[in-house]
Coordinates of C-alpha atoms in Angstrom, one line a residue:
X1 CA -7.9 -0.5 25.2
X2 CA -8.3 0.5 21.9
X3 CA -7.5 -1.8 19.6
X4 CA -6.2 1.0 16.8
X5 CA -3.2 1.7 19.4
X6 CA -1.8 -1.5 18.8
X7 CA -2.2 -1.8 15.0
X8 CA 1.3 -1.5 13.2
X9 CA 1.4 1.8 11.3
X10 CA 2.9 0.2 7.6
X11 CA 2.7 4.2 6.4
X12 CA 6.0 5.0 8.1
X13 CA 8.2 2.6 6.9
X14 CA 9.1 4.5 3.9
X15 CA 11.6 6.1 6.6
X16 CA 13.7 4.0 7.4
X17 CA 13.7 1.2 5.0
X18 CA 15.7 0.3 2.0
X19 CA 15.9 3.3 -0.8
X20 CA 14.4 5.2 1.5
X21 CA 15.9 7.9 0.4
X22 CA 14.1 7.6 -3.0
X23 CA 10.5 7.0 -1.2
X24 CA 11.1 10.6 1.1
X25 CA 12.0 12.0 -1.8
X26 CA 9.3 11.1 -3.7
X27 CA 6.8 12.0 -1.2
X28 CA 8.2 15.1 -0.2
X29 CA 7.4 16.3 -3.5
X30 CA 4.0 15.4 -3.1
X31 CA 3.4 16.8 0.0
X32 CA 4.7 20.5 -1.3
X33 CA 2.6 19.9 -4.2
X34 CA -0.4 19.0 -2.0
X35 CA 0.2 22.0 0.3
X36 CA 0.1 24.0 -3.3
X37 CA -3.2 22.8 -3.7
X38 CA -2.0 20.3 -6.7
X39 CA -3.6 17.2 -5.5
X40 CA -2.8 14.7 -8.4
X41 CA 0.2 13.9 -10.1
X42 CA 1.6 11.7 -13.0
X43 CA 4.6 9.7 -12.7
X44 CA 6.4 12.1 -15.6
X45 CA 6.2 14.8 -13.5
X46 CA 8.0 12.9 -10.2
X47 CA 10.3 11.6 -13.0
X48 CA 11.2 15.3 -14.1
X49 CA 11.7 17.1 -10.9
X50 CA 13.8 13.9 -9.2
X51 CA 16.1 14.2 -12.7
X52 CA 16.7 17.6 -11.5
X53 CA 19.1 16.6 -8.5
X54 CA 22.2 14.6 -8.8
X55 CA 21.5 11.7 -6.4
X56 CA 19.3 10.6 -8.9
X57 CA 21.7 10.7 -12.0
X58 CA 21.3 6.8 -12.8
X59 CA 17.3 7.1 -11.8
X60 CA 15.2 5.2 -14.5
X61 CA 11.6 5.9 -15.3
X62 CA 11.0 2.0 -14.6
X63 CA 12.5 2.3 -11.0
X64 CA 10.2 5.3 -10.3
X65 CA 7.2 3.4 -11.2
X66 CA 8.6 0.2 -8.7
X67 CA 9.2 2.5 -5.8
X68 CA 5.4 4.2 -6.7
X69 CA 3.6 0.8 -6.4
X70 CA 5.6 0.1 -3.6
X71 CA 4.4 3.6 -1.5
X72 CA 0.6 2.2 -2.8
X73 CA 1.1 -1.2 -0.7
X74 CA 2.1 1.3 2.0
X75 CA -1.0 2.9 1.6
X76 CA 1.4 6.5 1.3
X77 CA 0.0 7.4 -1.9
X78 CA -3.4 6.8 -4.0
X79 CA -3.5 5.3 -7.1
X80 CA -6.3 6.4 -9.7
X81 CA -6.3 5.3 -13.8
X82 CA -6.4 8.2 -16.1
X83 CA -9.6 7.7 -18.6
X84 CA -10.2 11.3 -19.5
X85 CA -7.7 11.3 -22.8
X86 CA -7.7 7.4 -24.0
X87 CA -7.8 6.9 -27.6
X88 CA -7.3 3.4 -27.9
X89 CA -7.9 0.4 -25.8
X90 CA -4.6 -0.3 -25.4
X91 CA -3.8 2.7 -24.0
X92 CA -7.0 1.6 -21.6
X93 CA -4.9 -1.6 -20.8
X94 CA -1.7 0.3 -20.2
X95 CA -3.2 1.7 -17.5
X96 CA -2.1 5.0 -16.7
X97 CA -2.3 6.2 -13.4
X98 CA -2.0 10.0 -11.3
X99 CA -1.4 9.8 -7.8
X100 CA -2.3 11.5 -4.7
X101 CA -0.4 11.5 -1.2
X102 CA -2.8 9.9 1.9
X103 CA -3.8 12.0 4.7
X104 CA -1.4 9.9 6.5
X105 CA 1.0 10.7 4.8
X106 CA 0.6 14.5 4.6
X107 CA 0.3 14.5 8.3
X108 CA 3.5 12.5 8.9
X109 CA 5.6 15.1 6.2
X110 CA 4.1 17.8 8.0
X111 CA 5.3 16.6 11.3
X112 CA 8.7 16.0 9.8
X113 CA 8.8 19.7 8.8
X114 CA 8.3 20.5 12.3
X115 CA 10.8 18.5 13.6
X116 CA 13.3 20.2 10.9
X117 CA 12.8 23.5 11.7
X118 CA 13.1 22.6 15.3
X119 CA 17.1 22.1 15.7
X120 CA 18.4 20.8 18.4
X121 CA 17.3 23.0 21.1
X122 CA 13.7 23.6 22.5
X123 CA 11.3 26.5 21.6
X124 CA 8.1 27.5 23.4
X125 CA 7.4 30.7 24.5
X126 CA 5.6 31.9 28.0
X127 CA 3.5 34.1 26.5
X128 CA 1.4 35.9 29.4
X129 CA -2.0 37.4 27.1
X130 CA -2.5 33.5 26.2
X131 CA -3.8 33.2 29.8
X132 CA -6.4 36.2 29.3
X133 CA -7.3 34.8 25.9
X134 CA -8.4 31.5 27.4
X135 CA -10.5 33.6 30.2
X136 CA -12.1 34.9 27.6
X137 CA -13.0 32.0 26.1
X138 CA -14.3 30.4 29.2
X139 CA -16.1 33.7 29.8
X140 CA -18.0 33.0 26.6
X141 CA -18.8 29.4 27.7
X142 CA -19.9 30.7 31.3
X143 CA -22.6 33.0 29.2
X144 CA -23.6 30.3 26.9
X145 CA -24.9 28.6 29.8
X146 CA -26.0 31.0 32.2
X147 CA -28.2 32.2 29.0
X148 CA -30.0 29.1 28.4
X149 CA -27.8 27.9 25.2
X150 CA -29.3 30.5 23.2
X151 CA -26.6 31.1 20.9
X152 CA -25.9 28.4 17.7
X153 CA -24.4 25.5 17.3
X154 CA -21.7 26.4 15.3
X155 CA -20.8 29.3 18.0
X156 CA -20.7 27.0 20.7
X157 CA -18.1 24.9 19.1
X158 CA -16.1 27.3 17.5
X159 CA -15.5 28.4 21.4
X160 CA -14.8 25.1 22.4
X161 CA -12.5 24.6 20.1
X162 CA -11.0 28.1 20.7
X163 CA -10.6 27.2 24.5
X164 CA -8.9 23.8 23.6
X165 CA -6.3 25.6 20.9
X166 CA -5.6 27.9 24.0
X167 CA -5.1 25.3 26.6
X168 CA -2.8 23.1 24.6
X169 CA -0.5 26.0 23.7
X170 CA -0.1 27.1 27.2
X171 CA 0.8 23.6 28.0
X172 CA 3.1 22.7 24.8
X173 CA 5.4 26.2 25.1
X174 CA 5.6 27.0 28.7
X175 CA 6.9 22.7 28.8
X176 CA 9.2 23.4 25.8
X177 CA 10.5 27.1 27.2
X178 CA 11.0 25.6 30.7
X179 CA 13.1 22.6 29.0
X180 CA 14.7 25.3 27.0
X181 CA 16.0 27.4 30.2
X182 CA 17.1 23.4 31.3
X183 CA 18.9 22.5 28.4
X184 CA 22.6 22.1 28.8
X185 CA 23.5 24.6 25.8
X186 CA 21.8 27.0 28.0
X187 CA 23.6 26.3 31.1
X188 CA 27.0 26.7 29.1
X189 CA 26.0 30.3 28.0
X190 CA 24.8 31.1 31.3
X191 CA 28.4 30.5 32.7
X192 CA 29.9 33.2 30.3
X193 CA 30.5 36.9 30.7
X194 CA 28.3 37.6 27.8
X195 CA 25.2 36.2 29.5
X196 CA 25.1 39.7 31.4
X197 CA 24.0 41.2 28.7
X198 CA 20.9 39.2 28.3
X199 CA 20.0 38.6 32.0
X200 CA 17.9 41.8 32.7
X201 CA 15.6 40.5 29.1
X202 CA 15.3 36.9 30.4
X203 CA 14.4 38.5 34.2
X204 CA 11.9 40.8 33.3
X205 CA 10.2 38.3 30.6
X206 CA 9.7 36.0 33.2
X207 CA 8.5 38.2 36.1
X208 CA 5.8 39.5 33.7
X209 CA 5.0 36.0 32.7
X210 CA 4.8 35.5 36.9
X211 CA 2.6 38.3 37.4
X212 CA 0.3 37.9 34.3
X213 CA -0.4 34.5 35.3
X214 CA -1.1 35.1 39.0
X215 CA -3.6 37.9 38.1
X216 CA -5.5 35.7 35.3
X217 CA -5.2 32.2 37.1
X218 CA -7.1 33.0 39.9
X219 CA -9.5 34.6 37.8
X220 CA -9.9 31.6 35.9
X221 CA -9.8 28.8 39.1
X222 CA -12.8 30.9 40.3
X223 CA -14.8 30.3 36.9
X224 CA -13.9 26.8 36.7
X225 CA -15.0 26.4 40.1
X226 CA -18.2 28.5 39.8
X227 CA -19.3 26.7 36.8
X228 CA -22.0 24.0 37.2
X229 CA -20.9 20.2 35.8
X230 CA -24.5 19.9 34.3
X231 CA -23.9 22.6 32.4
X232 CA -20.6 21.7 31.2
X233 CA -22.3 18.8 30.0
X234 CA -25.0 20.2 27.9
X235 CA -22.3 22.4 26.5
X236 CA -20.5 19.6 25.2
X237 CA -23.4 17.8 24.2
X238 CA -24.5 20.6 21.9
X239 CA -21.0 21.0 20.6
X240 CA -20.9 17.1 19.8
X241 CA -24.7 16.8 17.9
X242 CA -22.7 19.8 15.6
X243 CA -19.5 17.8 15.0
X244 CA -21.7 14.7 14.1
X245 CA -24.1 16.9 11.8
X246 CA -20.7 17.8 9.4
X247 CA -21.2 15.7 6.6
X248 CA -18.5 13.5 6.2
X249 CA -17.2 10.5 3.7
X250 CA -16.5 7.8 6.5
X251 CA -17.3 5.1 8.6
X252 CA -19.2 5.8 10.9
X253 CA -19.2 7.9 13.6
X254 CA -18.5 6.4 17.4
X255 CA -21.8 6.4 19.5
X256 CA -22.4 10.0 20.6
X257 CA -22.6 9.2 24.5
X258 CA -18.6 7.9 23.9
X259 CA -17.8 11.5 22.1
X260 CA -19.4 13.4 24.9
X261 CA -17.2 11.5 27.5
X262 CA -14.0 11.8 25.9
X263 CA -14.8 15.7 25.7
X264 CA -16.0 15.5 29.0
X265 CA -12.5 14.0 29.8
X266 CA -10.8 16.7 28.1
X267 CA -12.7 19.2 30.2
X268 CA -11.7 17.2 33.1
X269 CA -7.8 17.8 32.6
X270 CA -8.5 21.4 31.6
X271 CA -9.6 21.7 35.5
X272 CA -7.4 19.4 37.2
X273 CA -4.7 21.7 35.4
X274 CA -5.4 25.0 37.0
X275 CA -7.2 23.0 40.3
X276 CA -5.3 20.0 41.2
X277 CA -6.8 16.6 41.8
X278 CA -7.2 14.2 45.0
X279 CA -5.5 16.6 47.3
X280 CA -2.1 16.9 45.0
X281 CA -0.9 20.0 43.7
X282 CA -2.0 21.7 40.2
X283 CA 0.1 21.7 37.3
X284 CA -0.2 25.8 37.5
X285 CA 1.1 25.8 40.9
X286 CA 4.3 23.3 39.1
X287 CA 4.4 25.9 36.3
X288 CA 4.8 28.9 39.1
X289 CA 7.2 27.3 40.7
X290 CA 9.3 26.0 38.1
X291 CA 9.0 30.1 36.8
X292 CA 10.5 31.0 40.4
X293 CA 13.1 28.8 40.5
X294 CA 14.4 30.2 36.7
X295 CA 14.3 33.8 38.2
X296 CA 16.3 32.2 41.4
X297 CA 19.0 30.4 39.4
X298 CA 19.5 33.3 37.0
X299 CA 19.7 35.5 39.9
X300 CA 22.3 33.2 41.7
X301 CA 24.3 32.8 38.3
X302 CA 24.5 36.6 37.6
X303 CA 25.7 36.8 41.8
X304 CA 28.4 34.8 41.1
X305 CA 29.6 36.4 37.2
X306 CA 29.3 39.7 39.5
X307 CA 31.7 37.7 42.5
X308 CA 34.1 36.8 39.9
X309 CA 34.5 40.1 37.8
X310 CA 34.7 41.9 41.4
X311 CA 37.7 39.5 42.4
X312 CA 39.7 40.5 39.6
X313 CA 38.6 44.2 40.0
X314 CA 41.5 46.3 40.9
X315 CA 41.3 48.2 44.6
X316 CA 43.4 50.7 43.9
X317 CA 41.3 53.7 43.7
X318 CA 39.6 52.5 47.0
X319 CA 42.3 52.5 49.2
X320 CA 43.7 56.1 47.6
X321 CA 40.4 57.2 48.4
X322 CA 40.5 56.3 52.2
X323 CA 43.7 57.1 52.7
X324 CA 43.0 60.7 51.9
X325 CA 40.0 60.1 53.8
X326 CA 42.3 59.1 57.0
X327 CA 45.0 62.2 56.4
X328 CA 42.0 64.7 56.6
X329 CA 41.5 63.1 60.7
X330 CA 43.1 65.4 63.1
X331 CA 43.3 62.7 66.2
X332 CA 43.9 59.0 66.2
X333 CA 40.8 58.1 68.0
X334 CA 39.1 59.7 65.3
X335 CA 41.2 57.4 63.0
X336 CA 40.4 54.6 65.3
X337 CA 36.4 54.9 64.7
X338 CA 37.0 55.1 60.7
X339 CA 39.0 51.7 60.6
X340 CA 36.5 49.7 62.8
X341 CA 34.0 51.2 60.5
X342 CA 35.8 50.1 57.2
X343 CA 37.9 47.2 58.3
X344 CA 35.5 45.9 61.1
X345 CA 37.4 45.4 65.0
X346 CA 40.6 44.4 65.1
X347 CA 41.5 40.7 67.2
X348 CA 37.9 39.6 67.7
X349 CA 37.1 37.3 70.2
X350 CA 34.5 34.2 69.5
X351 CA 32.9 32.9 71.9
X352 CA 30.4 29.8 72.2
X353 CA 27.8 28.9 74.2
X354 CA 25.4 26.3 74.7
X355 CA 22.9 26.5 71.9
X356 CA 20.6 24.0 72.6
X357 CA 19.7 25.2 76.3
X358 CA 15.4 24.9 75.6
X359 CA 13.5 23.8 73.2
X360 CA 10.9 26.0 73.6
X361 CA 11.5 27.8 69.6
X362 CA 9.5 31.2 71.2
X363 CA 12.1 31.9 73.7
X364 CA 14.2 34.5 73.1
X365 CA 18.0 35.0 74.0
X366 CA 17.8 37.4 76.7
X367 CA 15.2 35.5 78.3
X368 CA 18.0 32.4 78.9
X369 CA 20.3 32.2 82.2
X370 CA 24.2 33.3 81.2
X371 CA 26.1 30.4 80.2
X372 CA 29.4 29.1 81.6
X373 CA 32.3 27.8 78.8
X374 CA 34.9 26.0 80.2
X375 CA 37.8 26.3 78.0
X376 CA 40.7 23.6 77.5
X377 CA 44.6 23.4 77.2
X378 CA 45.4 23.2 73.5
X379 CA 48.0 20.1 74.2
X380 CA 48.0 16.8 71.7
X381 CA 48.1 14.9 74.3
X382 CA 45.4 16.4 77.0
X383 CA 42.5 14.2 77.9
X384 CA 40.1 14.8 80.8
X385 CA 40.6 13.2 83.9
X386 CA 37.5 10.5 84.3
X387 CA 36.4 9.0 87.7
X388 CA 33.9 5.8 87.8
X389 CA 30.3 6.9 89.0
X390 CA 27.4 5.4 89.8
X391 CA 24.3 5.8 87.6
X392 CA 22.2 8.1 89.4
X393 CA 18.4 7.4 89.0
X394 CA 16.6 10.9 87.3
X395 CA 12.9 9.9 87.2
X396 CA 11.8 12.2 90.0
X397 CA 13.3 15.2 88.3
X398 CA 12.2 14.4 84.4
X399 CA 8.8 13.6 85.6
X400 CA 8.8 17.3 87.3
X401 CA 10.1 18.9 84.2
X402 CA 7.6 17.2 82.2
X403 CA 4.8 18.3 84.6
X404 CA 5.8 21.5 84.4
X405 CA 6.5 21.7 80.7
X406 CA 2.6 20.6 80.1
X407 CA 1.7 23.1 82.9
X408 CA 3.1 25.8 80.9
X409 CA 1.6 24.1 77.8
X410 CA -2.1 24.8 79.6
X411 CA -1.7 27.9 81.0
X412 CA -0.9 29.2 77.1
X413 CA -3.8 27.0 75.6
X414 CA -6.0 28.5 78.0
X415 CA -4.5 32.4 77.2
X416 CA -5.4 31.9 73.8
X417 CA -9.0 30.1 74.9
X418 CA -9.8 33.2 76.6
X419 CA -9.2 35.4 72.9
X420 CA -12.1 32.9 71.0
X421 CA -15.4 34.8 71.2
X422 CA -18.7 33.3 69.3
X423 CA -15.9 31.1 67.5
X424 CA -13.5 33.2 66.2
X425 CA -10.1 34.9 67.1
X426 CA -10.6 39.8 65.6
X427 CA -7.4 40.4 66.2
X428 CA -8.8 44.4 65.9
X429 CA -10.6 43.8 69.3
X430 CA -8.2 41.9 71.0
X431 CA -6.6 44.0 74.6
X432 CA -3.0 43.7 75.0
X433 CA -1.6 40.2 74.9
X434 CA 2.0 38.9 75.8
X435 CA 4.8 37.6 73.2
X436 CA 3.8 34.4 73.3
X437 CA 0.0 35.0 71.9
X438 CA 1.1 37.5 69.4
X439 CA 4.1 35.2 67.9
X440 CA 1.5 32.0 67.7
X441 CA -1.3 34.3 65.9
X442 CA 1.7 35.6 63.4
X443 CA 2.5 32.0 62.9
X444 CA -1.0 30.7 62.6
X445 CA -2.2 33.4 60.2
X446 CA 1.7 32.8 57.6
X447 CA 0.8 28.8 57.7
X448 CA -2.3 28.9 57.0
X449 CA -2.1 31.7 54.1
X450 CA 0.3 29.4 51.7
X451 CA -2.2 26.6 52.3
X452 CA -5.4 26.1 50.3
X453 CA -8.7 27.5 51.9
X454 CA -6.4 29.5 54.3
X455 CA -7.4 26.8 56.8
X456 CA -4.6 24.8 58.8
X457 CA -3.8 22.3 61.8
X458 CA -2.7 24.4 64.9
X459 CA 0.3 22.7 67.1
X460 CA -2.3 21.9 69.5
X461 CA -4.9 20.5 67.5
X462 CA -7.0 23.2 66.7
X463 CA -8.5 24.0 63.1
X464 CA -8.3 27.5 62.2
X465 CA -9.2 29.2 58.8
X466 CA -8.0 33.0 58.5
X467 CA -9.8 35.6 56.5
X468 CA -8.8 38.6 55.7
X469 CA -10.9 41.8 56.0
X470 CA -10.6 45.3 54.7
X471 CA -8.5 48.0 56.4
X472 CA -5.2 47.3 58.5
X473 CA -5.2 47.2 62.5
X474 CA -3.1 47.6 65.5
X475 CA -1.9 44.5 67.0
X476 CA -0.7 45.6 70.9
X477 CA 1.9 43.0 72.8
X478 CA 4.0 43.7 75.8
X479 CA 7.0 44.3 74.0
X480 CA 5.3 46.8 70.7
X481 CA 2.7 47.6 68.7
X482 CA 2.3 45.9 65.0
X483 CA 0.5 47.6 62.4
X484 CA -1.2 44.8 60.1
X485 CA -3.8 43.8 57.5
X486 CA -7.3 43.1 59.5
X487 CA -6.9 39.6 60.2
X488 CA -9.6 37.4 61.7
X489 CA -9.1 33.8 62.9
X490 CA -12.2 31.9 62.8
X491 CA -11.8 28.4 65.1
X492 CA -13.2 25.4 62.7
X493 CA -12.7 22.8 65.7
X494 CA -10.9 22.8 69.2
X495 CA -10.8 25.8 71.3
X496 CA -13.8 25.2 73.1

């Protein structure tokens, strides 16, 4: 661990100390002067524009220059004597000094701007070209390299560093947007009629964001993937001998193998970002799904501010409507038709059966035996007449059903054996094949296209990876004919 993480930071304690309304004060002013350029400052002039408020009505020129040598033992400002205009020495001994704010402390005003203009709600943004802009920039690094590093220093880290400013926003407003859409003074609006008026904006915004970053994302997964790690490395290498050749004032600089890892760390989370890690899933896959579940609950919130305006909607008009629609009939039966049509049938009868009669989740209604309901007297007290049995022994008859269950298991293992030629499942050249094969291929070919690789763990064992080829095909079964995309199933292990 670095041991500059667990030094205290004495710069900040002009926050939330004693008077320390006097020291922000004080080096607020700085700070605006410093971001005008005006680096130094005498004590007359803090004197002058703190005079200027009322909190400081009783503020003496000898408790400015306390709280000034106090914000030097903070290291928040620089001290430096004035020489240029002495006359005597004792205006040498006096000592007159101008001051100048630290980069600490300019860095810790400019962070507290931030966090004033920010409120009390989140921004961020999901802005969809940000994701082309970093391809671009990765494009750039991808020809550095494939081009021998030809280009210039200077050029190489200027697109490093464009890459990095990139990357970080994506990260910082598509986490502070998402937030936003979570944050409770969102969820109060969405509850309210006036929220309808913004729901088509906020849907459309994020369904471009969605399809902006599915285009670019695979784009860039395919770079990332395609680049090699050596070069990478000579990339950052290059960019690291030009930060080191800046001339600068300062201790010096860490050993250049330790810069190039901690860049090469950096690079690391840039991929791990849009690739995953270990197995687990990518932080772009997170931010898609958090995007889909916004458009989901927005959907489902505008559903319901629909249900309730339509409850309180009057029918009135409807029902004059069919009733002039049911005078115009000129029999009842006629009449008849209309009402099941708007009202539905009249003294419907429910029935129940057994729905748990197979477990085989392929089989379909009509292929199950009718089932027999026994109905019972509604009476309190009615309980069903129970005789002592014996406990009859069943292993003959499970050990049957299980034979025959793993029967049936072989006899479709070996139909879908018989499809495999030199490895591989074309579903173009396949003859006619029965329910069963066509269902399992369907299911195959939809598990194994959300997974990664299109490659998945069949039911019984087998491992199959589906790609997809150009054109569309006719898929015949027993029971129809599908017209799908050209699907082949190639057999990675099992099916022999």
């Amino acid at each position: 661990m670095d041991a500059t993480w667990l030094k205290p930071i004495v710069e900040t304690k002009y926050l939330s100390t004693e008077n320390a309304h006097r020291y922000r004060a004080i080096l607020r002013y700085f700070y605006i002067q410093h971001e005008r350029m005006r680096q130094y400052l005498f004590p007359e002039e803090v004197y002058a524009f703190l005079k200027q408020h009322e909190e400081f009505a009783d503020y003496t020129e000898d408790d400015l220059q306390q709280d000034l040598d106090q914000l030097v033992k903070w290291n928040n400002l620089i001290a430096r004597q004035e020489t240029s205009h002495v006359r005597t020495i004792e205006e040498f001994k006096k000592k007159r000094f101008r001051y100048q704010c630290s980069p600490y402390t300019v860095e810790i005003e400019r962070m507290i701007r931030t966090l004033e203009q920010l409120g009390d709600s989140f921004g961020g943004s999901l802005e969809k070209t940000r994701f082309d802009r970093l391809y671009a920039s990765l494009s750039r690094i991808e020809a550095i390299i494939a081009s021998g590093f030809q280009e210039q220093r200077d050029e190489m880290y200027q697109v490093w560093e464009e890459t990095f400013d990139y990357f970080k926003k994506i990260i910082q407003n598509s986490a502070d947007y998402m937030a936003y859409l979570h944050s409770e003074n969102v969820e109060e609006r969405m509850t309210s009629e006036s929220f309808l008026v913004y729901k088509e904006q906020f849907t459309a915004y994020l369904r471009d964001f969605i399809v902006a970053l599915q285009k670019t994302s695979m784009q860039i997964e395919q770079l990332l993937e395609d680049l090699p790690e050596e070069g990478v490395r000579q990339f950052i290498g290059h960019v690291v001998d030009y930060e080191r050749s800046i001339p600068r004032f300062a201790d010096a600089p860490p050993p250049r193998a330790v810069q190039i890892e901690e860049k090469w760390e950096t690079w690391r989370s840039l991929c791990e970002w849009f690739l995953g890690r270990n197995g687990r899933e990518s932080e772009l896959s997170f931010l898609q799904y958090q995007t889909n579940e916004a458009i989901r609950r927005l959907t489902r919130v505008v559903q319901r501010l629909g249900e309730r305006h339509h409850h309180f909607r009057s029918r009135k008009g409807d029902y004059l409507h069919l009733a002039r629609w049911f005078s115009r009939l000129e029999s009842i039966e006629e009449a008849h038709c209309l009402s099941a049509v708007v009202f539905g049938c009249f003294h419907t009868k429910h029935l129940v059966a057994d729905a748990e009669a197979t477990d085989n989740i392929y089989r379909d209604v009509w292929d199950e035996p009718p089932a027999e309901w026994v109905t019972k007297p509604r009476v309190r007290h009615y309980g069903e007449k129970k005789k002592p049995q014996a406990i009859e022994d069943k292993e003959r008859e499970k050990e049957e059903a299980r034979l025959r269950y793993l029967e049936e298991k072989e006899r479709e293992e070996a139909a879908l054996r018989q499809l495999v030629t030199d490895g591989k499942i074309v579903l173009a050249d396949l003859p006619e094949v029965t329910p069963y094969v066509r269902k399992t291929l369907l299911g195959w070919i939809a598990k194994a296209m959300g997974r990664e690789g299109q490659a998945m763990k069949t039911e019984n064992g087998w491992v199959v990876k589906v790609v997809n080829k150009e054109g569309t095909i006719c898929l015949r079964a027993e029971d129809g004919e599908l017209v799908m995309p050209n699907y082949e199933i190639h057999v990675l292990s099992g099916g022999e």
